[in-house]
Coordinates of C-alpha atoms and ligand atoms in Angstrom, one line a residue:
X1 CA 327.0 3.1 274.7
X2 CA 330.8 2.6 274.7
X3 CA 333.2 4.9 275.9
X4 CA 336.5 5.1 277.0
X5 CA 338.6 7.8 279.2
X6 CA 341.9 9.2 277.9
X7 CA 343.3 10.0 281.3
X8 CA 345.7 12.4 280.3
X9 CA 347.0 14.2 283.4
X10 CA 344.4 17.8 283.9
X11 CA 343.1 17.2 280.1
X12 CA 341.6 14.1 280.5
X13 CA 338.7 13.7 278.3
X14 CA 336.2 10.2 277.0
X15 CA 335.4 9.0 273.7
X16 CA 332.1 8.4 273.2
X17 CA 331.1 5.7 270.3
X18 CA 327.3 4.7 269.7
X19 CA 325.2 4.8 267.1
X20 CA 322.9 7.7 266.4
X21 CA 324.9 9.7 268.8
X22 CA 325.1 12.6 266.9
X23 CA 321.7 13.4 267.9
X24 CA 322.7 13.5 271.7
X25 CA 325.8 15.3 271.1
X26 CA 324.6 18.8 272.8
X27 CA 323.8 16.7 276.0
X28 CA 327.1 15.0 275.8
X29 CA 328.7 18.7 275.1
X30 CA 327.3 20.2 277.8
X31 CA 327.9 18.1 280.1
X32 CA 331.4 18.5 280.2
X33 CA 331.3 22.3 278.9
X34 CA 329.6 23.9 281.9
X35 CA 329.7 27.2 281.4
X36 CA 330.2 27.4 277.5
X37 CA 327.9 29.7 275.9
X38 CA 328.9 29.7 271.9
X39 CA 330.1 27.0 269.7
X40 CA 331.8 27.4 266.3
X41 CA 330.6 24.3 264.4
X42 CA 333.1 23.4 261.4
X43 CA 332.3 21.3 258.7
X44 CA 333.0 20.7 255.3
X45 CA 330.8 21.0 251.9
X46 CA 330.0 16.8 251.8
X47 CA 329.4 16.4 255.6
X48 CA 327.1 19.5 255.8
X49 CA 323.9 18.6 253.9
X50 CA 324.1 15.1 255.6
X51 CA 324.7 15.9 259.6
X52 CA 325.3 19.4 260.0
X53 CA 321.5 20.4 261.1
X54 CA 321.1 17.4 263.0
X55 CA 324.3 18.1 265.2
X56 CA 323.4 22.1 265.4
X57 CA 319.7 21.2 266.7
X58 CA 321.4 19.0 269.6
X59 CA 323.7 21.7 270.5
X60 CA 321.0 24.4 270.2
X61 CA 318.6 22.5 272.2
X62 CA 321.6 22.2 275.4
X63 CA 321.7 25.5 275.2
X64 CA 324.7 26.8 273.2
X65 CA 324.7 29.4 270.5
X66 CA 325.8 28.3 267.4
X67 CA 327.3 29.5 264.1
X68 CA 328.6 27.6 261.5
X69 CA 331.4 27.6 258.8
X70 CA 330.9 25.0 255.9
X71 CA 334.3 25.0 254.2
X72 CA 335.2 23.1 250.5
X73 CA 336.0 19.2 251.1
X74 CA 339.6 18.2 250.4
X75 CA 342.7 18.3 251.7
X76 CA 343.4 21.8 250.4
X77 CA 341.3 23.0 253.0
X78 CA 343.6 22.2 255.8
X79 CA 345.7 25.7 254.6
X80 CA 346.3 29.0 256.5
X81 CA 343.2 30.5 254.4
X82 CA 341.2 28.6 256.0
X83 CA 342.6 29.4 259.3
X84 CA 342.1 32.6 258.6
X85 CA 338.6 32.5 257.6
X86 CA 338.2 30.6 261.1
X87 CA 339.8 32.8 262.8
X88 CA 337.3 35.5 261.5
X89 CA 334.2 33.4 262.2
X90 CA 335.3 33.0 266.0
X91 CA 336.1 36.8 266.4
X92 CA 332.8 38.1 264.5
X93 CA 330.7 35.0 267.1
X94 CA 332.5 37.0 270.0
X95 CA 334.0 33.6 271.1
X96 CA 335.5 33.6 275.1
X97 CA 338.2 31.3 276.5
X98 CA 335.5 29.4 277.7
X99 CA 333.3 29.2 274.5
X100 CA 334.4 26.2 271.8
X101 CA 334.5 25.0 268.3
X102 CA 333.1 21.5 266.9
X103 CA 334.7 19.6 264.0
X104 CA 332.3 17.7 262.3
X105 CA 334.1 16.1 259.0
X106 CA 336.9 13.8 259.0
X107 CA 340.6 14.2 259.5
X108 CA 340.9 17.7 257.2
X109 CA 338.2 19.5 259.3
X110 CA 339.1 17.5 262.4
X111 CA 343.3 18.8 262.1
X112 CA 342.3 22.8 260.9
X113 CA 339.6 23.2 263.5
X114 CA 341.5 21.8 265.8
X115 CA 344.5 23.8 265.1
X116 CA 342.0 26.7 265.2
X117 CA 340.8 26.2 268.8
X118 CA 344.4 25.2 269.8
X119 CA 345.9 29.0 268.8
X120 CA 342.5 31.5 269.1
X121 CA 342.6 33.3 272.7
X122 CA 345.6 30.8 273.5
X123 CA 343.6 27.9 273.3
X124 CA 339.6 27.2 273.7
X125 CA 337.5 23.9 274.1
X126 CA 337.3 21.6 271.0
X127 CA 334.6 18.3 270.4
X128 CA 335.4 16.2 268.0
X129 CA 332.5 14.5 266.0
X130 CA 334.4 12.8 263.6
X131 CA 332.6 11.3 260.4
X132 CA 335.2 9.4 258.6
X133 CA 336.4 5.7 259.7
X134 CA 339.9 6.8 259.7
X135 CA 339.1 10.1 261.8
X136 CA 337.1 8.1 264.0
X137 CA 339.8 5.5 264.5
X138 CA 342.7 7.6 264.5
X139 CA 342.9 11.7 264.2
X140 CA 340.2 12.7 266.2
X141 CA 342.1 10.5 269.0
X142 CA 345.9 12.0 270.3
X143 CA 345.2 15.4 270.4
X144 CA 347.3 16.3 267.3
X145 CA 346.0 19.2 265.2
X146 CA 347.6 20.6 262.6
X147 CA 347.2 22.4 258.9
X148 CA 349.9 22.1 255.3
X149 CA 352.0 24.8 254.6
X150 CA 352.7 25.0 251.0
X151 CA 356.5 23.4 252.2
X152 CA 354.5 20.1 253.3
X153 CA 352.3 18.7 255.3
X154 CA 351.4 19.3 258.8
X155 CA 354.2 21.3 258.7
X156 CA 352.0 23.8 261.7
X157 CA 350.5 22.7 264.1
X158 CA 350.3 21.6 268.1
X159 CA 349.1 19.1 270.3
X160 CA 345.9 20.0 271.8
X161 CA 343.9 17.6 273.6
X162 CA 340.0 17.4 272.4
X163 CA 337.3 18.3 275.8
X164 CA 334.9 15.2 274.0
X165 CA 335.3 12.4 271.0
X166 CA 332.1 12.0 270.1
X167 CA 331.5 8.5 267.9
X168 CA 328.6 7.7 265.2
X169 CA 329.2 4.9 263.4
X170 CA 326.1 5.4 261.9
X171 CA 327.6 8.0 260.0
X172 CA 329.9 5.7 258.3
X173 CA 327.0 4.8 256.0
X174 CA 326.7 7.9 253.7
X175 CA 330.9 7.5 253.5
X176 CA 332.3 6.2 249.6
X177 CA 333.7 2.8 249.4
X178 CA 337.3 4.2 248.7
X179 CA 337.3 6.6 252.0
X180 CA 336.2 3.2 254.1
X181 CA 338.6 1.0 252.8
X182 CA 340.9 4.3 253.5
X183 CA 340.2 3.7 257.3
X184 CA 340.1 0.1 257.1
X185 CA 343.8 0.6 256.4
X186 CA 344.6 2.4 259.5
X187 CA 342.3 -0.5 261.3
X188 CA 344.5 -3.1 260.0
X189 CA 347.3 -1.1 261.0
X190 CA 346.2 -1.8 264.4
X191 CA 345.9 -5.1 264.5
X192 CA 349.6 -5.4 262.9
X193 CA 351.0 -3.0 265.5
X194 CA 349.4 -4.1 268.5
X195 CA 346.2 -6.5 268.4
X196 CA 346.3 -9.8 266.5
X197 CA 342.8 -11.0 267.8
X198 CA 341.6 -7.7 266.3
X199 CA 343.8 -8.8 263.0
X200 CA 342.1 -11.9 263.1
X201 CA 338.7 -10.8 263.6
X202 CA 339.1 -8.4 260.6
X203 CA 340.2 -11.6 258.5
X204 CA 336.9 -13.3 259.5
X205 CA 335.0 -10.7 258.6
X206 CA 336.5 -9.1 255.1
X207 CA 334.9 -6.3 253.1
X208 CA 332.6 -3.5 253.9
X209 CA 329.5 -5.7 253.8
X210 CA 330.5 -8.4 256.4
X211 CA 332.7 -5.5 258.7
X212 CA 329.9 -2.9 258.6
X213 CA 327.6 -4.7 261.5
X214 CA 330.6 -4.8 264.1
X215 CA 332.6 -1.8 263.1
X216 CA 331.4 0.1 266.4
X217 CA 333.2 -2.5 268.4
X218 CA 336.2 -2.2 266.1
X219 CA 336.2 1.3 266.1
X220 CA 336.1 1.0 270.4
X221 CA 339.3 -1.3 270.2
X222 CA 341.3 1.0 267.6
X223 CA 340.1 4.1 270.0
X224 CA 341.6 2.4 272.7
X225 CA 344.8 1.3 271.5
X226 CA 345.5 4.5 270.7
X227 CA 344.6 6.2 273.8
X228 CA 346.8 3.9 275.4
X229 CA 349.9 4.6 273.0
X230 CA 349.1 8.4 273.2
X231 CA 349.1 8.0 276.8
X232 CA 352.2 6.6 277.2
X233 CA 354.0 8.8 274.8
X234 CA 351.7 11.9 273.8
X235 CA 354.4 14.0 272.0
X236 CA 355.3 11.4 269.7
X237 CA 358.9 10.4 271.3
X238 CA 359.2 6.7 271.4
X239 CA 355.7 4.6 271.4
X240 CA 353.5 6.3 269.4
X241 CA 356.0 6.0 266.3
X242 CA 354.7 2.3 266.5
X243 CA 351.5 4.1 264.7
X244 CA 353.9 5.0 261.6
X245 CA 353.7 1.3 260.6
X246 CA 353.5 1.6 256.2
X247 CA 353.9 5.6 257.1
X248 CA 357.3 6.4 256.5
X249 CA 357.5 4.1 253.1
X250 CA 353.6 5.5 252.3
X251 CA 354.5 9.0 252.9
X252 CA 357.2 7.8 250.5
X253 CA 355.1 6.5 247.6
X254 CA 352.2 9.4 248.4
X255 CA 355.4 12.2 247.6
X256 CA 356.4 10.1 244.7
X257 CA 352.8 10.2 243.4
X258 CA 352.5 13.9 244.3
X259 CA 349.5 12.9 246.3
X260 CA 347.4 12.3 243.4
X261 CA 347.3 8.1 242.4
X262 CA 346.8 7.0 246.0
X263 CA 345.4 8.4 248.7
X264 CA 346.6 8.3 252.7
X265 CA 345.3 4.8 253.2
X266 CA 346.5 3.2 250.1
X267 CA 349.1 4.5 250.5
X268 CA 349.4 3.3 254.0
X269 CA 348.4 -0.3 252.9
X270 CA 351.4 -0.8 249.7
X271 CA 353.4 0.5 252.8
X272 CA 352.6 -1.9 255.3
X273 CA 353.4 -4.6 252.7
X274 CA 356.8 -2.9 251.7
X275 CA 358.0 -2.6 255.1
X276 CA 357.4 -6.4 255.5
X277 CA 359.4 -7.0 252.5
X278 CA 362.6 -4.8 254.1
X279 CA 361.5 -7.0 257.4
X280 CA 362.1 -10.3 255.4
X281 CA 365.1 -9.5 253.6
X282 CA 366.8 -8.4 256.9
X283 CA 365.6 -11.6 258.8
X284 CA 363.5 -9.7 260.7
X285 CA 360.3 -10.3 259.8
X286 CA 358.9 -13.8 259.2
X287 CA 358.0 -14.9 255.5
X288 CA 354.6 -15.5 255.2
X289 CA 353.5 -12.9 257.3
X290 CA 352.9 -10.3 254.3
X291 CA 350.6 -12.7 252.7
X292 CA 348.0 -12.7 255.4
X293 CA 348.2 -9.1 255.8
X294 CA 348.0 -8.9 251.8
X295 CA 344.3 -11.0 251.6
X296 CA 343.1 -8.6 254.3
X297 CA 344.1 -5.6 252.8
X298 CA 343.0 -7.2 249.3
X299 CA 339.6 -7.8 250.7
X300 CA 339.0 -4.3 251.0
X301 CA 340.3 -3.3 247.7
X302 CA 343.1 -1.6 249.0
X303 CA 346.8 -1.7 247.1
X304 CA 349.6 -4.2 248.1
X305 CA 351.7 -2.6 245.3
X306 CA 353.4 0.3 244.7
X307 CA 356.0 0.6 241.9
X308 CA 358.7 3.7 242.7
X309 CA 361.9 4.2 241.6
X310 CA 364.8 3.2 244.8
X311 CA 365.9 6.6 244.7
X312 CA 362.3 8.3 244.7
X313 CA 362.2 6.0 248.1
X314 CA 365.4 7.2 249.5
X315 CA 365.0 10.4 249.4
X316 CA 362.1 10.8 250.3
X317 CA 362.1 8.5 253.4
X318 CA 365.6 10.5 254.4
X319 CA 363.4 13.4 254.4
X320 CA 360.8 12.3 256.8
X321 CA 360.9 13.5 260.2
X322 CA 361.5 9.8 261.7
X323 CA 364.8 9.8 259.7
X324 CA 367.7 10.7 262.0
X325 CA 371.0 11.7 260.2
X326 CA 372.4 8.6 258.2
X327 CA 370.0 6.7 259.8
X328 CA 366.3 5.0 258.8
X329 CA 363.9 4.3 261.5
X330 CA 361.5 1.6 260.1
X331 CA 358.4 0.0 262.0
X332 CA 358.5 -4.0 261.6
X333 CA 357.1 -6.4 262.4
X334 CA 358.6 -9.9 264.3
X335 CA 355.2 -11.3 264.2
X336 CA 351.3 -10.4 263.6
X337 CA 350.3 -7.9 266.8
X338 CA 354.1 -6.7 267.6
X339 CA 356.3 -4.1 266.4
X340 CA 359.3 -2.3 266.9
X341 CA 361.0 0.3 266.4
X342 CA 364.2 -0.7 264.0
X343 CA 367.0 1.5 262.6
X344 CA 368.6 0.9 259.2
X345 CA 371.2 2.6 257.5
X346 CA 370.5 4.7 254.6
X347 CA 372.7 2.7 252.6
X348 CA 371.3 -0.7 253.7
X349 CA 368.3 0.6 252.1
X350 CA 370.6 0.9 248.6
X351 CA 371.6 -3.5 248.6
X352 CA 368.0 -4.8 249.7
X353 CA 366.6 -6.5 246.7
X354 CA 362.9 -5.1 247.0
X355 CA 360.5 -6.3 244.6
X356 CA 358.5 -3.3 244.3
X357 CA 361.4 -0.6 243.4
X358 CA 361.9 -0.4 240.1
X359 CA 365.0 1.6 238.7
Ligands
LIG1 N1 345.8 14.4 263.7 C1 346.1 13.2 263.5 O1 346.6 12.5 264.4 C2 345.9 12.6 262.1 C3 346.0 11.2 261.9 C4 345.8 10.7 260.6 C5 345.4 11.6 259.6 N2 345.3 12.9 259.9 C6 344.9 13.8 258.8 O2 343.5 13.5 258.4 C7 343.3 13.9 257.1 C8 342.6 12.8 256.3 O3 341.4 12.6 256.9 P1 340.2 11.9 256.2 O4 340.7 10.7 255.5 O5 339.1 11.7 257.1 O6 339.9 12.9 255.0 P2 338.8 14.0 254.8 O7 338.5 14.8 256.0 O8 339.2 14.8 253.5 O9 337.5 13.2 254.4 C9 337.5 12.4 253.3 C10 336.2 12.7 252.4 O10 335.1 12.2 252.9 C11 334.0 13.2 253.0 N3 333.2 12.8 254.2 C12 333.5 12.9 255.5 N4 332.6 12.3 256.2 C13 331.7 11.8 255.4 C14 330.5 11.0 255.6 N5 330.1 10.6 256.8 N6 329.8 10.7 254.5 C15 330.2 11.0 253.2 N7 331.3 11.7 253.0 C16 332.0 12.1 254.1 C17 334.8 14.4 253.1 O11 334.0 15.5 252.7 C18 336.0 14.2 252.2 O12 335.6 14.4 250.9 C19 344.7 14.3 256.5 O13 344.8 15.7 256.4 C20 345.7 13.7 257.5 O14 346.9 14.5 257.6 C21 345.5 13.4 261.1
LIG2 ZN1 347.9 7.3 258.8

């Protein structure tokens, strides 16, 4: 087995990745919840029929009581509703400050139950058995949780460390093409950002098929960067923005789309690729570099283009929370594996010739 520690000062807590862990998870649970008695298990209407019984016998059989809340699939989940009908479940279970919920789904269930433990009694215990490549690689790690207010996204929320990451990879098999290649964004994003031996691994083994038998070992190095950027900067102040490589121009196109063309990753990917271009034409970035990342991306069917109009971009990048006053703060690249942290001026944005804006 894997695992690694996030050694966050008094919340420290390990991921755990190996395959067919979920049937260990109860022994794993208990042995860093000592005195928990019940566990909320929340999960969503896909994820149920294909783990949930398996993941309830292993905590039943270390000795927790369970209950269990199976909540629609989708994005639309992740609302106060849903809170709400948590918060219900854990008062009718009777749950103590030192009883805890499992989220068993990917990134929706992983943020709302999450947000749930964070806030209920001030805070309980929270495992996080995530069952999506880009939960497992990225939300289930840094201890953000959060849910959409009908304003925006994430737009509640707090940072509450998991007690346990608990990795399957061997759930990853039951998972649709498009919500792989979703993650796979998020992995290349890594290896961008901070790894290029990772980068280059991923370029020698493109696609799902060729990926699939070392994706635990992938999974363990995108795990690790980020405990190591969360870890340096846990509420999001100076390194972790690193991680919004292709975010701020992604959130960008996924708000000009109204969230409905493209999802997060693809989203993500066009990004990556539009942030190079803005890298290039302000001598930043090296040319060439967009068209490795663009085979790899490619490889997993992901976008490399997204047509919006230059003002839908503007705006929308002013609006998000990494833009400060007049000012733009992009993530770009000088090379494959390092990033930084560059600010542009909103009206520098106007002049750039950029292929993919159109109007
Ligand atoms: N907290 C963070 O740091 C952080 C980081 C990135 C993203 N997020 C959040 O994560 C969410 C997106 O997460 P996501 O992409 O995992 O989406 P998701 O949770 O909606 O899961 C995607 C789909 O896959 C299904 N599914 C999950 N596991 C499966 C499996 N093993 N087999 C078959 N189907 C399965 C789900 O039911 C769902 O339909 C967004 O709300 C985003 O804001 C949070
Ligand atoms: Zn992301």
């Amino acid at each position: 087995m894997k695992s690694l520690t996030v050694p966050l000062k008094g919340r420290e807590y390990d991921i755990l990745i190996e395959n067919g862990l979920l049937r260990s998870v109860g022994d794993k649970a208990r042995q860093v919840l000592k005195k928990s008695e019940r566990c909320l298990i929340v999960t969503d209407e896909n994820v149920a029929p294909l783990y949930l019984e398996k993941v309830e016998n292993s905590m039943r059989a270390a000795g927790f009581m369970t209950a269990s809340c199976v909540l629609p699939a989708g994005e639309e989940t992740k609302c106060l509703n849903m809170l709400g009908k948590l918060y219900d479940e854990l008062t009718a279970l009777g749950v103590t400050r030192t009883d805890c919920i499992l989220a068993l789904g990917g990134g929706v269930i992983g943020d709302l139950a999450g947000f749930a433990a964070a806030t209920i009694l001030r805070g309980i215990a929270f495992i996080q058995v995530p069952t999506t490549l880009l939960a497992q690689v990225d939300s289930s790690v840094g201890g953000k949780v959060a849910i959409d207010l009908p304003a925006g996204k994430n737009l509640a929320g707090a940072f509450w460390q998991p007690s346990l990451v608990v990795i399957d990879p061997d759930c990853l098999d039951t998972l649709p093409d498009r919500e792989f290649s979703a993650g796979m964004a998020e992995v290349i994003k890594y290896g961008c950002i901070k790894d290029k031996s990772l980068f280059e691994l991923i370029a020698a083994n493109a696609g799902r098929d060729k990926i699939t038998p070392i994706i635990g070992d992938i999974i363990y190095t995108c795990c690790s960067i980020k405990a190591d950027v969360v870890l340096k900067d846990e509420h999001d102040t100076s390194e972790r923005r690193l991680l919004n490589y292709g975010h701020t121009i992604g959130h960008a196109a996924e708000l000009h789309c109204k969230y409905r063309t493209y999802n997060h990753g693809e989203a993500v990917a066009a990004g990556m690729l539009m942030a190079n271009e803005i890298g290039e034409s302000l001598g930043f970035t090296p040319k060439g570099l967009s068209g490795k990342i663009s085979a790899v991306l490619k490889s997993f069917s992901l976008p490399t283009e997204i047509i919006i109009s230059r003002q839908s971009l503007i705006s929308a990048v002013s609006l998000d929370k990494k833009s400060e006053g007049g000012d733009i703060t992009l993530i770009l690249l000088s090379e494959i594996g390092t990033a930084h942290t560059v600010t542009v001026k909103r009206d520098e944005l106007f002049n750039i010739p950029l292929s993919y804006v159109k109007g």
